[in-house]
CSV table of C-alpha atoms in Angstrom, one decimal:
chain,number,residue,atom,x,y,z
A,22,MET,CA,-17.2,-5.0,-54.9
A,23,THR,CA,-18.8,-2.7,-53.1
A,24,LEU,CA,-16.0,-2.2,-49.7
A,25,ASN,CA,-17.2,-1.4,-46.2
A,26,HIS,CA,-15.5,-0.7,-43.2
A,27,GLN,CA,-15.0,-4.2,-42.2
A,28,SER,CA,-14.3,-6.0,-45.8
A,29,LEU,CA,-11.8,-3.0,-46.6
A,30,TRP,CA,-9.9,-3.2,-43.5
A,31,SER,CA,-9.6,-7.3,-43.3
A,32,SER,CA,-8.1,-6.0,-47.4
A,33,CYS,CA,-5.8,-4.2,-46.1
A,34,LEU,CA,-4.5,-6.6,-42.8
A,35,THR,CA,-3.7,-9.2,-45.6
A,36,ILE,CA,-1.6,-6.6,-47.6
A,37,ILE,CA,0.0,-5.5,-44.0
A,38,LYS,CA,0.6,-9.3,-42.8
A,39,ASP,CA,2.9,-10.0,-45.4
A,40,ASN,CA,4.8,-6.4,-44.8
A,41,VAL,CA,5.1,-7.0,-41.4
A,42,PRO,CA,6.9,-8.9,-38.5
A,43,PRO,CA,4.9,-11.2,-37.1
A,44,VAL,CA,5.2,-9.4,-33.6
A,45,GLY,CA,4.6,-6.1,-34.9
A,46,TYR,CA,1.3,-7.1,-36.5
A,47,SER,CA,0.1,-8.9,-33.6
A,48,THR,CA,0.8,-5.7,-31.1
A,49,TRP,CA,-0.2,-2.4,-33.5
A,50,PHE,CA,-3.0,-4.1,-35.9
A,51,GLU,CA,-4.9,-6.8,-34.9
A,52,PRO,CA,-6.5,-4.5,-31.8
A,53,VAL,CA,-7.4,-2.1,-34.6
A,54,ILE,CA,-11.3,-1.9,-34.8
A,55,PRO,CA,-12.4,-0.5,-38.3
A,56,LEU,CA,-15.9,1.6,-37.2
A,57,LYS,CA,-16.9,3.6,-40.8
A,58,TYR,CA,-15.9,4.3,-44.5
A,59,GLU,CA,-17.6,6.6,-46.1
A,60,ASN,CA,-16.6,9.9,-48.0
A,61,LYS,CA,-13.0,8.4,-49.4
A,62,ALA,CA,-12.4,8.0,-45.7
A,63,LEU,CA,-11.6,4.8,-43.2
A,64,LEU,CA,-12.2,5.4,-39.7
A,65,ILE,CA,-10.8,2.8,-37.3
A,66,GLN,CA,-10.7,2.4,-33.7
A,67,VAL,CA,-7.4,2.0,-31.7
A,68,PRO,CA,-6.9,1.4,-27.6
A,69,SER,CA,-5.1,4.8,-26.5
A,70,HIS,CA,-3.5,8.1,-27.7
A,71,PHE,CA,0.4,5.9,-27.5
A,72,PHE,CA,-1.5,3.7,-29.6
A,73,TYR,CA,-2.2,5.8,-32.6
A,74,GLU,CA,1.3,7.7,-32.6
A,75,GLN,CA,2.8,4.1,-33.1
A,76,LEU,CA,1.1,3.9,-36.0
A,77,GLU,CA,1.2,7.1,-37.2
A,78,SER,CA,5.3,7.3,-36.8
A,79,GLN,CA,5.7,3.6,-37.7
A,80,TYR,CA,3.2,2.4,-40.3
A,81,ALA,CA,0.9,5.6,-41.9
A,82,ASP,CA,3.1,5.5,-45.6
A,83,LEU,CA,2.4,1.3,-45.3
A,84,ILE,CA,-1.3,1.9,-44.3
A,85,GLY,CA,-2.0,4.6,-47.3
A,86,LYS,CA,-0.4,2.4,-49.9
A,87,VAL,CA,-2.0,-0.4,-49.0
A,88,LEU,CA,-5.7,1.7,-48.7
A,89,GLN,CA,-4.6,2.8,-52.3
A,90,ARG,CA,-4.0,-0.3,-53.4
A,91,THR,CA,-7.0,-1.7,-51.7
A,92,THR,CA,-9.6,1.1,-53.1
A,93,GLY,CA,-7.8,2.4,-56.2
A,94,GLU,CA,-7.9,5.9,-55.0
A,95,ASN,CA,-6.6,8.3,-52.5
A,96,THR,CA,-8.5,7.2,-49.2
A,97,GLN,CA,-8.1,9.3,-45.7
A,98,LEU,CA,-7.3,7.3,-42.5
A,99,LEU,CA,-9.1,9.0,-39.5
A,100,TYR,CA,-8.7,7.6,-35.8
A,101,GLN,CA,-11.0,7.0,-32.9
A,102,VAL,CA,-9.0,7.0,-29.6
A,103,MET,CA,-10.5,5.0,-26.7
A,104,MET,CA,-9.3,7.0,-23.8
A,105,LEU,CA,-10.8,4.8,-20.4
A,106,ASP,CA,-14.2,4.6,-22.8
A,107,THR,CA,-14.3,7.4,-23.8
A,108,ALA,CA,-13.9,7.8,-27.6
A,109,VAL,CA,-11.9,10.8,-29.2
A,110,GLN,CA,-11.4,11.4,-32.6
A,111,MET,CA,-8.1,12.0,-34.6
A,112,VAL,CA,-7.3,13.0,-37.6
A,113,PRO,CA,-3.3,13.1,-38.2
A,114,GLU,CA,-1.7,16.3,-39.5
A,115,LYS,CA,-0.3,14.9,-42.6
A,116,HIS,CA,-3.4,13.1,-43.8
A,117,GLN,CA,-5.9,16.1,-42.9
A,118,PRO,CA,-9.0,16.1,-45.2
A,119,THR,CA,-10.3,19.3,-46.6
A,120,GLU,CA,-13.8,18.9,-47.1
A,121,ASN,CA,-14.7,15.4,-46.1
A,122,LYS,CA,-15.6,14.3,-42.3
A,123,LEU,CA,-17.3,11.6,-40.4
A,124,SER,CA,-19.6,12.5,-37.8
A,125,GLY,CA,-21.8,10.5,-35.5
A,126,ILE,CA,-20.2,7.7,-35.2
A,127,PRO,CA,-21.2,5.8,-32.1
A,128,ALA,CA,-18.4,4.5,-29.7
A,129,ARG,CA,-17.6,1.0,-29.9
A,130,PRO,CA,-17.5,-1.4,-26.9
A,131,ALA,CA,-13.8,-1.6,-24.7
A,132,MET,CA,-11.0,-4.0,-25.9
A,133,PRO,CA,-11.7,-7.9,-24.8
A,134,THR,CA,-11.4,-8.1,-21.0
A,135,ASN,CA,-7.5,-8.3,-19.6
A,136,PRO,CA,-5.7,-8.3,-16.6
A,137,PHE,CA,-5.5,-4.9,-16.1
A,138,ASP,CA,-9.6,-4.2,-16.2
A,139,GLN,CA,-10.1,-6.7,-13.0
A,140,VAL,CA,-7.7,-4.4,-11.4
A,141,VAL,CA,-9.0,-1.6,-12.7
A,142,LEU,CA,-12.2,-1.8,-11.5
A,143,ALA,CA,-11.5,-3.8,-8.0
A,144,ARG,CA,-10.0,-1.5,-4.8
A,145,LEU,CA,-6.8,-0.8,-6.0
A,146,GLU,CA,-3.6,-1.6,-3.6
A,147,SER,CA,-1.7,1.3,-3.0
A,148,GLN,CA,1.5,-0.4,-2.6
A,149,LEU,CA,2.0,2.0,0.8
A,150,ASN,CA,4.0,1.2,3.6
A,151,THR,CA,1.4,3.0,6.1
A,152,ASN,CA,3.7,3.0,9.1
A,153,LEU,CA,5.9,5.8,6.7
A,154,THR,CA,3.9,9.0,7.9
A,155,PHE,CA,4.1,12.8,8.5
A,156,GLY,CA,3.4,11.8,11.7
A,157,ASN,CA,6.8,10.3,12.1
A,158,PHE,CA,7.8,12.2,8.9
A,159,ILE,CA,10.8,14.8,10.9
A,160,GLY,CA,11.2,18.5,9.9
A,161,GLY,CA,13.8,20.7,9.8
A,162,ASP,CA,15.8,23.0,7.5
A,163,SER,CA,17.5,20.5,5.0
A,164,ASN,CA,13.7,18.9,4.1
A,165,VAL,CA,11.2,21.5,4.7
A,166,LEU,CA,10.1,22.7,0.9
A,167,ALA,CA,9.6,19.3,0.0
A,168,ARG,CA,7.5,18.6,3.3
A,169,THR,CA,5.2,21.7,3.0
A,170,ALA,CA,4.8,20.4,-0.4
A,171,GLY,CA,4.2,17.1,0.3
A,172,VAL,CA,1.4,18.0,2.9
A,173,SER,CA,-0.6,20.4,0.6
A,174,ILE,CA,-0.3,18.0,-2.1
A,175,SER,CA,-2.1,15.1,0.1
A,176,GLU,CA,-4.5,18.1,1.4
A,177,LYS,CA,-5.6,18.6,-2.6
A,178,PRO,CA,-3.7,16.5,-4.5
A,179,GLY,CA,-3.6,17.4,-8.4
A,180,LYS,CA,-5.3,20.9,-7.4
A,181,THR,CA,-2.6,22.6,-6.5
A,182,VAL,CA,0.5,24.4,-8.4
A,183,PHE,CA,3.4,21.5,-7.2
A,184,ASN,CA,2.1,19.2,-9.9
A,185,PRO,CA,4.3,17.7,-10.7
A,186,LEU,CA,6.3,17.5,-7.4
A,187,PHE,CA,10.1,16.4,-8.5
A,188,VAL,CA,12.0,16.0,-5.0
A,189,HIS,CA,15.2,15.3,-5.4
A,190,GLY,CA,18.3,14.1,-3.4
A,191,LYS,CA,21.2,11.7,-2.0
A,192,SER,CA,19.9,8.0,-0.9
A,193,GLY,CA,18.8,8.0,2.6
A,194,VAL,CA,17.6,11.2,3.3
A,195,GLY,CA,13.9,10.3,3.2
A,196,LYS,CA,12.9,10.8,-0.5
A,197,THR,CA,11.3,7.3,0.1
A,198,HIS,CA,9.2,8.2,3.2
A,199,LEU,CA,8.1,11.4,2.2
A,200,LEU,CA,6.0,9.8,-1.0
A,201,HIS,CA,4.5,6.9,1.0
A,202,ALA,CA,3.4,9.8,3.9
A,203,ILE,CA,2.2,11.7,0.9
A,204,GLY,CA,0.0,9.0,0.1
A,205,ASN,CA,-1.3,7.5,3.2
A,206,ALA,CA,-2.2,10.9,4.2
A,207,ALA,CA,-3.7,11.4,0.5
A,208,LEU,CA,-5.8,8.4,1.0
A,209,GLN,CA,-6.8,9.3,5.0
A,210,SER,CA,-8.3,12.4,3.6
A,211,GLN,CA,-9.7,11.0,0.2
A,212,PRO,CA,-10.4,7.0,1.2
A,213,ASN,CA,-11.8,6.6,-2.8
A,214,LEU,CA,-8.4,7.6,-4.4
A,215,ARG,CA,-6.5,6.0,-6.6
A,216,VAL,CA,-3.4,5.9,-5.4
A,217,LEU,CA,-0.7,3.9,-6.1
A,218,TYR,CA,3.6,3.9,-5.1
A,219,VAL,CA,5.4,2.5,-7.6
A,220,SER,CA,9.6,2.3,-8.0
A,221,SER,CA,11.1,2.8,-11.3
A,222,HIS,CA,12.4,-0.4,-11.4
A,223,LEU,CA,9.0,-2.2,-10.9
A,224,PHE,CA,7.5,0.4,-13.8
A,225,GLN,CA,10.4,-0.9,-16.3
A,226,VAL,CA,9.5,-4.6,-15.5
A,227,GLN,CA,5.8,-4.1,-15.9
A,228,TYR,CA,6.0,-2.2,-19.0
A,229,SER,CA,8.4,-5.6,-20.1
A,230,GLN,CA,6.2,-7.9,-19.4
A,231,ALA,CA,3.4,-5.9,-21.3
A,232,TYR,CA,5.0,-5.7,-24.2
A,233,LEU,CA,6.5,-9.5,-24.4
A,234,SER,CA,2.5,-10.6,-23.9
A,235,ASN,CA,0.9,-7.7,-26.3
A,236,THR,CA,-0.7,-5.8,-23.8
A,237,VAL,CA,0.9,-2.4,-23.2
A,238,ASN,CA,-2.3,-0.7,-24.4
A,239,ASP,CA,-4.0,-2.4,-20.8
A,240,PHE,CA,-0.6,-1.3,-19.3
A,241,ILE,CA,-1.3,2.5,-20.2
A,242,HIS,CA,-5.0,2.1,-19.4
A,243,PHE,CA,-4.0,0.9,-15.8
A,244,TYR,CA,-1.9,3.3,-15.5
A,245,GLN,CA,-4.1,6.5,-17.0
A,246,SER,CA,-6.6,5.6,-14.2
A,247,ILE,CA,-4.5,6.7,-11.1
A,248,ASP,CA,-5.2,10.1,-9.3
A,249,VAL,CA,-1.9,10.0,-7.4
A,250,LEU,CA,1.3,8.4,-8.9
A,251,LEU,CA,3.7,8.3,-7.0
A,252,ILE,CA,7.3,7.0,-8.6
A,253,ASP,CA,10.4,6.3,-6.8
A,254,ASP,CA,13.9,6.7,-8.3
A,255,ILE,CA,13.2,8.5,-12.1
A,256,HIS,CA,16.9,8.4,-12.6
A,257,GLU,CA,16.2,4.3,-13.4
A,258,LEU,CA,14.1,5.2,-16.3
A,259,ALA,CA,17.6,6.3,-18.0
A,260,GLY,CA,18.6,4.8,-21.5
A,261,LYS,CA,15.1,2.8,-21.8
A,262,THR,CA,13.9,4.6,-24.6
A,263,GLY,CA,10.8,2.5,-24.6
A,264,THR,CA,9.8,2.5,-21.0
A,265,GLN,CA,10.4,6.5,-21.4
A,266,ASN,CA,7.7,6.9,-24.5
A,267,VAL,CA,5.4,5.0,-22.6
A,268,PHE,CA,5.5,6.7,-19.6
A,269,PHE,CA,5.6,10.3,-21.4
A,270,HIS,CA,2.4,9.7,-22.9
A,271,ILE,CA,0.5,8.5,-19.1
A,272,PHE,CA,2.6,11.7,-17.8
A,273,ASN,CA,0.4,13.9,-20.1
A,274,HIS,CA,-2.5,12.3,-19.7
A,275,LEU,CA,-2.6,12.3,-16.3
A,276,HIS,CA,-1.7,16.1,-15.9
A,277,GLN,CA,-4.2,17.1,-18.2
A,278,ASN,CA,-6.5,15.2,-16.8
A,279,GLY,CA,-5.8,17.0,-13.0
A,280,ARG,CA,-4.3,14.3,-11.4
A,281,GLN,CA,-1.1,14.4,-8.8
A,282,LEU,CA,2.2,13.2,-9.8
A,283,ILE,CA,5.3,12.7,-7.8
A,284,LEU,CA,8.5,11.7,-8.9
A,285,THR,CA,12.0,11.3,-6.6
A,286,CYS,CA,15.2,11.4,-8.1
A,287,ASP,CA,19.2,11.0,-6.8
A,288,ARG,CA,19.6,14.3,-8.9
A,289,ALA,CA,18.3,17.3,-10.3
A,290,PRO,CA,16.7,17.5,-13.6
A,291,LYS,CA,19.3,19.4,-15.3
A,292,ASP,CA,21.6,16.8,-14.1
A,293,LEU,CA,19.6,13.8,-15.7
A,294,SER,CA,21.3,12.0,-18.7
A,295,GLY,CA,19.6,9.0,-20.7
A,296,ILE,CA,16.5,11.3,-20.2
A,297,GLU,CA,14.6,12.5,-23.1
A,298,ASP,CA,14.5,16.1,-23.3
A,299,ARG,CA,10.5,16.3,-23.8
A,300,LEU,CA,10.4,14.5,-20.3
A,301,LEU,CA,13.0,16.8,-19.1
A,302,THR,CA,10.7,19.7,-19.5
A,303,ARG,CA,8.0,18.5,-18.5
A,304,PHE,CA,9.7,17.2,-14.8
A,305,LYS,CA,9.9,21.1,-14.3
A,306,TRP,CA,6.6,22.0,-14.8
A,307,GLY,CA,5.2,22.2,-11.0
A,308,LEU,CA,7.8,22.1,-8.3
A,309,THR,CA,11.6,20.7,-7.9
A,310,ALA,CA,12.7,20.5,-4.4
A,311,GLU,CA,16.0,19.3,-2.9
A,312,MET,CA,16.0,16.9,0.5
A,313,GLU,CA,19.9,17.5,1.5
A,314,LYS,CA,21.5,15.6,4.4
A,315,PRO,CA,20.3,16.4,7.6
A,316,ASP,CA,21.8,18.5,9.5
A,317,TYR,CA,23.0,18.2,13.6
A,318,SER,CA,20.1,19.3,15.2
A,319,LEU,CA,17.3,17.6,12.1
A,320,ARG,CA,19.7,14.2,13.3
A,321,ILE,CA,19.4,15.4,17.3
A,322,SER,CA,15.8,15.3,16.5
A,323,ILE,CA,14.9,12.0,14.4
A,324,LEU,CA,16.9,10.1,17.2
A,325,GLN,CA,15.1,11.3,20.0
A,326,SER,CA,11.7,10.5,18.0
A,327,LYS,CA,12.7,6.9,17.0
A,328,LEU,CA,14.2,6.1,20.7
A,329,GLN,CA,10.6,7.3,21.9
A,330,ARG,CA,8.8,5.9,19.6
A,331,ASP,CA,10.2,2.0,20.6
A,332,GLY,CA,10.3,2.7,24.0
A,333,LEU,CA,14.2,3.6,24.4
A,334,ARG,CA,16.6,5.5,26.8
A,335,PHE,CA,20.2,6.8,25.5
A,336,SER,CA,21.9,9.6,27.3
A,337,ASP,CA,22.2,12.5,26.0
A,338,GLU,CA,26.0,12.0,25.5
A,339,VAL,CA,24.4,8.8,23.4
A,340,VAL,CA,22.5,10.4,21.4
A,341,SER,CA,25.0,13.5,20.5
A,342,TYR,CA,28.0,11.2,19.6
A,343,ILE,CA,25.8,9.6,17.2
A,344,ALA,CA,24.4,12.7,16.0
A,345,LYS,CA,27.9,14.1,15.3
A,346,HIS,CA,29.4,10.6,13.2
A,347,ALA,CA,26.5,9.5,11.4
A,348,THR,CA,26.0,12.7,9.0
A,349,GLU,CA,25.4,11.1,5.8
A,350,ASN,CA,22.0,9.8,5.8
A,351,VAL,CA,18.9,9.0,8.3
A,352,ARG,CA,19.5,5.4,7.4
A,353,ASP,CA,22.0,4.9,9.6
A,354,LEU,CA,21.1,7.0,12.1
A,355,GLU,CA,18.1,4.1,12.4
A,356,GLY,CA,20.4,1.2,11.9
A,357,ILE,CA,23.1,2.9,14.3
A,358,VAL,CA,20.1,2.5,17.0
A,359,VAL,CA,19.0,-0.5,15.8
A,360,SER,CA,22.3,-2.3,16.4
A,361,LEU,CA,22.9,-0.5,19.7
A,362,MET,CA,19.7,-2.0,21.3
A,363,ALA,CA,20.9,-5.7,19.9
A,364,HIS,CA,23.9,-5.1,21.1
A,365,SER,CA,22.2,-4.2,24.9
A,366,VAL,CA,20.3,-6.8,24.5
A,367,ILE,CA,22.2,-10.0,23.6
A,368,TYR,CA,25.4,-9.4,25.8
A,369,GLY,CA,23.3,-7.8,28.6
A,370,LYS,CA,25.5,-4.5,28.9
A,371,ASP,CA,24.0,-0.8,28.7
A,372,VAL,CA,24.1,1.3,26.4
A,373,ASP,CA,26.8,4.0,26.8
A,374,LEU,CA,29.5,5.6,25.0
A,375,GLU,CA,31.8,3.1,25.0
A,376,LEU,CA,29.5,0.5,23.2
A,377,ALA,CA,27.7,3.7,21.3
A,378,LYS,CA,31.6,4.5,19.9
A,379,ARG,CA,32.2,0.5,18.8
A,380,VAL,CA,28.4,0.2,17.3
A,381,VAL,CA,29.1,3.6,15.3
A,382,SER,CA,32.6,3.1,14.6
A,383,ASN,CA,31.2,-0.5,12.2
A,384,ALA,CA,28.6,1.7,10.4
A,385,VAL,CA,30.2,4.7,9.3
A,386,SER,CA,34.0,6.5,9.6
A,387,THR,CA,34.4,7.7,12.6
A,388,GLN,CA,37.3,10.1,11.9
A,389,GLU,CA,37.0,13.1,13.7
A,390,LYS,CA,37.9,16.4,12.4
A,391,PRO,CA,40.3,18.3,13.8
A,392,LEU,CA,38.7,22.3,14.6
A,393,SER,CA,40.8,24.8,14.3
A,394,VAL,CA,41.0,28.2,15.0
A,395,GLU,CA,39.7,29.6,12.0
A,396,ILE,CA,36.7,27.5,12.4
A,397,ILE,CA,35.6,28.5,15.6
A,398,GLU,CA,36.0,31.6,14.9
A,399,GLU,CA,33.6,31.6,11.9
A,400,GLU,CA,31.0,29.6,13.9
A,401,VAL,CA,31.1,32.4,16.2
A,402,CYS,CA,30.6,35.1,14.0
A,403,ARG,CA,28.0,33.2,12.6
A,404,TYR,CA,26.1,33.0,15.6
A,405,PHE,CA,26.6,36.3,16.6
A,406,GLU,CA,26.0,37.6,13.4
A,407,ILE,CA,29.2,40.0,13.3
A,408,ASP,CA,31.6,40.4,10.0
A,409,PRO,CA,34.4,38.2,10.9
A,410,ASP,CA,36.8,41.3,9.8
A,411,LEU,CA,35.4,43.2,13.1
A,412,ILE,CA,36.9,40.2,15.5
A,413,GLN,CA,39.9,41.1,13.9
A,414,SER,CA,39.9,44.7,14.4
A,415,LYS,CA,40.7,46.9,17.6
A,416,SER,CA,37.1,47.4,17.9
A,417,LYS,CA,35.7,47.7,22.0
A,418,LYS,CA,32.4,48.0,21.1
A,419,GLN,CA,30.7,45.3,23.9
A,420,GLU,CA,29.6,43.0,21.5
A,421,ILE,CA,32.3,42.9,19.5
A,422,SER,CA,34.6,42.2,22.2
A,423,GLN,CA,32.4,39.8,23.9
A,424,ALA,CA,32.6,37.5,20.5
A,425,ARG,CA,36.1,37.8,20.2
A,426,GLN,CA,36.6,36.7,23.9
A,427,ILE,CA,34.4,33.7,23.0
A,428,ALA,CA,36.2,32.7,20.2
A,429,MET,CA,39.5,32.7,22.1
A,430,TYR,CA,37.8,30.3,24.4
A,431,LEU,CA,36.9,27.9,22.4
A,432,SER,CA,39.8,28.0,20.5
A,433,ARG,CA,41.5,27.2,24.0
A,434,LYS,CA,39.4,24.6,24.8
A,435,TYR,CA,39.3,22.6,21.0
A,436,THR,CA,42.3,23.0,19.9
A,437,ASP,CA,46.2,22.6,21.6
A,438,LYS,CA,47.3,26.3,20.4
A,439,SER,CA,48.7,28.1,22.4
A,440,TYR,CA,47.4,31.0,24.4
A,441,SER,CA,49.6,33.2,22.0
A,442,THR,CA,49.4,31.7,19.2
A,443,ILE,CA,45.9,32.0,19.5
A,444,GLY,CA,46.2,35.9,20.3
A,445,GLN,CA,48.1,35.9,16.5
A,446,LEU,CA,45.8,34.4,14.8
A,447,ILE,CA,42.3,36.6,16.4
A,448,GLY,CA,43.1,40.1,16.0
A,449,LYS,CA,47.0,40.1,16.9
A,450,ARG,CA,46.4,39.9,20.5
A,451,ASP,CA,49.4,39.0,23.0
A,452,HIS,CA,49.5,36.0,25.7
A,453,ALA,CA,47.8,38.0,28.6
A,454,THR,CA,44.4,39.2,26.4
A,455,VAL,CA,43.9,35.6,25.4
A,456,LEU,CA,45.0,34.2,29.1
A,457,HIS,CA,42.0,37.2,30.5
A,458,ALA,CA,39.4,36.4,28.1
A,459,CYS,CA,39.1,32.5,29.3
A,460,LYS,CA,39.6,33.5,32.1
A,461,THR,CA,36.2,36.0,31.8
A,462,VAL,CA,34.2,33.9,29.9
A,463,GLY,CA,34.9,30.9,32.4
A,464,ASN,CA,33.6,32.6,35.1
A,465,LEU,CA,30.6,34.2,33.1
A,466,MET,CA,29.9,30.3,32.2
A,467,GLU,CA,29.2,29.2,36.2
A,468,THR,CA,27.5,32.5,36.9
A,469,ASP,CA,25.4,33.8,33.9
A,470,LYS,CA,23.0,31.0,32.6
A,471,GLN,CA,22.9,33.3,29.0
A,472,MET,CA,26.1,32.9,28.7
A,473,LYS,CA,26.2,29.7,29.3
A,474,ALA,CA,23.0,28.5,27.5
A,475,CYS,CA,24.7,30.4,24.6
A,476,ILE,CA,28.2,28.7,24.4
A,477,GLU,CA,26.9,25.6,24.8
A,478,ASP,CA,24.9,26.2,21.5
A,479,ILE,CA,28.4,27.0,20.0
A,480,GLU,CA,29.6,24.3,21.0
A,481,LYS,CA,26.9,22.1,19.4
A,482,HIS,CA,27.4,23.4,16.1
A,483,LEU,CA,30.9,23.1,16.2
A,484,GLN,CA,30.3,19.7,17.1
A,485,SER,CA,28.4,18.4,14.5
A,486,LYS,CA,31.1,19.9,11.9
């Protein structure tokens, strides 16, 4: 009997079906379409590159034996991969022919309609929160690198060196806000972009559903159509081998085609466990940027921005107290503001320092960190960019002497140490020297605006510790 590509593959499937579990057969063999059989080579069409790799890794030996049994001779198996309706021929390295080649094979129609096709053809719902933008993403030293890279990406997605952008940091520092800000800005400049925000948990759930319903290839096709993919909490894929394998192929396809990937994580790539090395390597292809917990000045800016947006007014004393104690993340700051307003409205009380202390104590630990003479001296040296050894020296240069006097003044103000003790700790001076320093600085605070501003700035930094 003369075999054509359809009868040959049909005969092969009869044997394969008896040797493969039903789920494996329906997943990996039913979607295959035979295209051509000539010169001892069978060309089949598969839905994706991932599909091709799975057949090669799991079933290549079985298919080879079945082909030989059916045809009575060594038969080469070739693949044509459909990538977004574009046919790409693949020749497995271990089966690469030496002389026989197939050419001129027309691409077959795409697979039958499926749920994902409708989503791809229609306007994509980005899942972005339109309230999270760069306009209300307050920048500071703790996030400047990630924010700057995000702005550049939003202007030219996939066209910068920041691909992928891997942002890591503790919970609540603004990573998710940054993802949404990038997506919203990119859509504003290019409305036709296919932008999608998705958490790693949802990605995992979608993959599991696709696997159970035998629509893994549709799942892959859908994600391969995205222009800007924003994935939150990538660490949640740890240990999920199947999902990581699928994401690996999606990542490769998007990156190779100039699409933008932005990932967030709670730790740096080097500290991730349970993630395949080949993925970790790709995470580091672009820019890795850390977002740290906001410093005191950034916390003040965030609070002032939120109060202005909500039309609220808190005293500087209240704002400073909140910023001093809610130090870990932005969520704490925003939650405290909401709680203060709720208490104010429900109980009809003004938002004063007493109310702020009560609300803050319920939200975060407010245990005071006592300042020491050493900490104060260190902060004064940092502010004036002076080596601490010079403060301790006998130098009488004006800038050294003045910094020493300020350290003594602040030590007396913020610690319970005596004049004598402070003198011993700062340059081994006597009681009279410290007393004179405190009076001198106190007088200057009343008459010299520049000195007053300088010391107030140092005090702000001390209060933020």
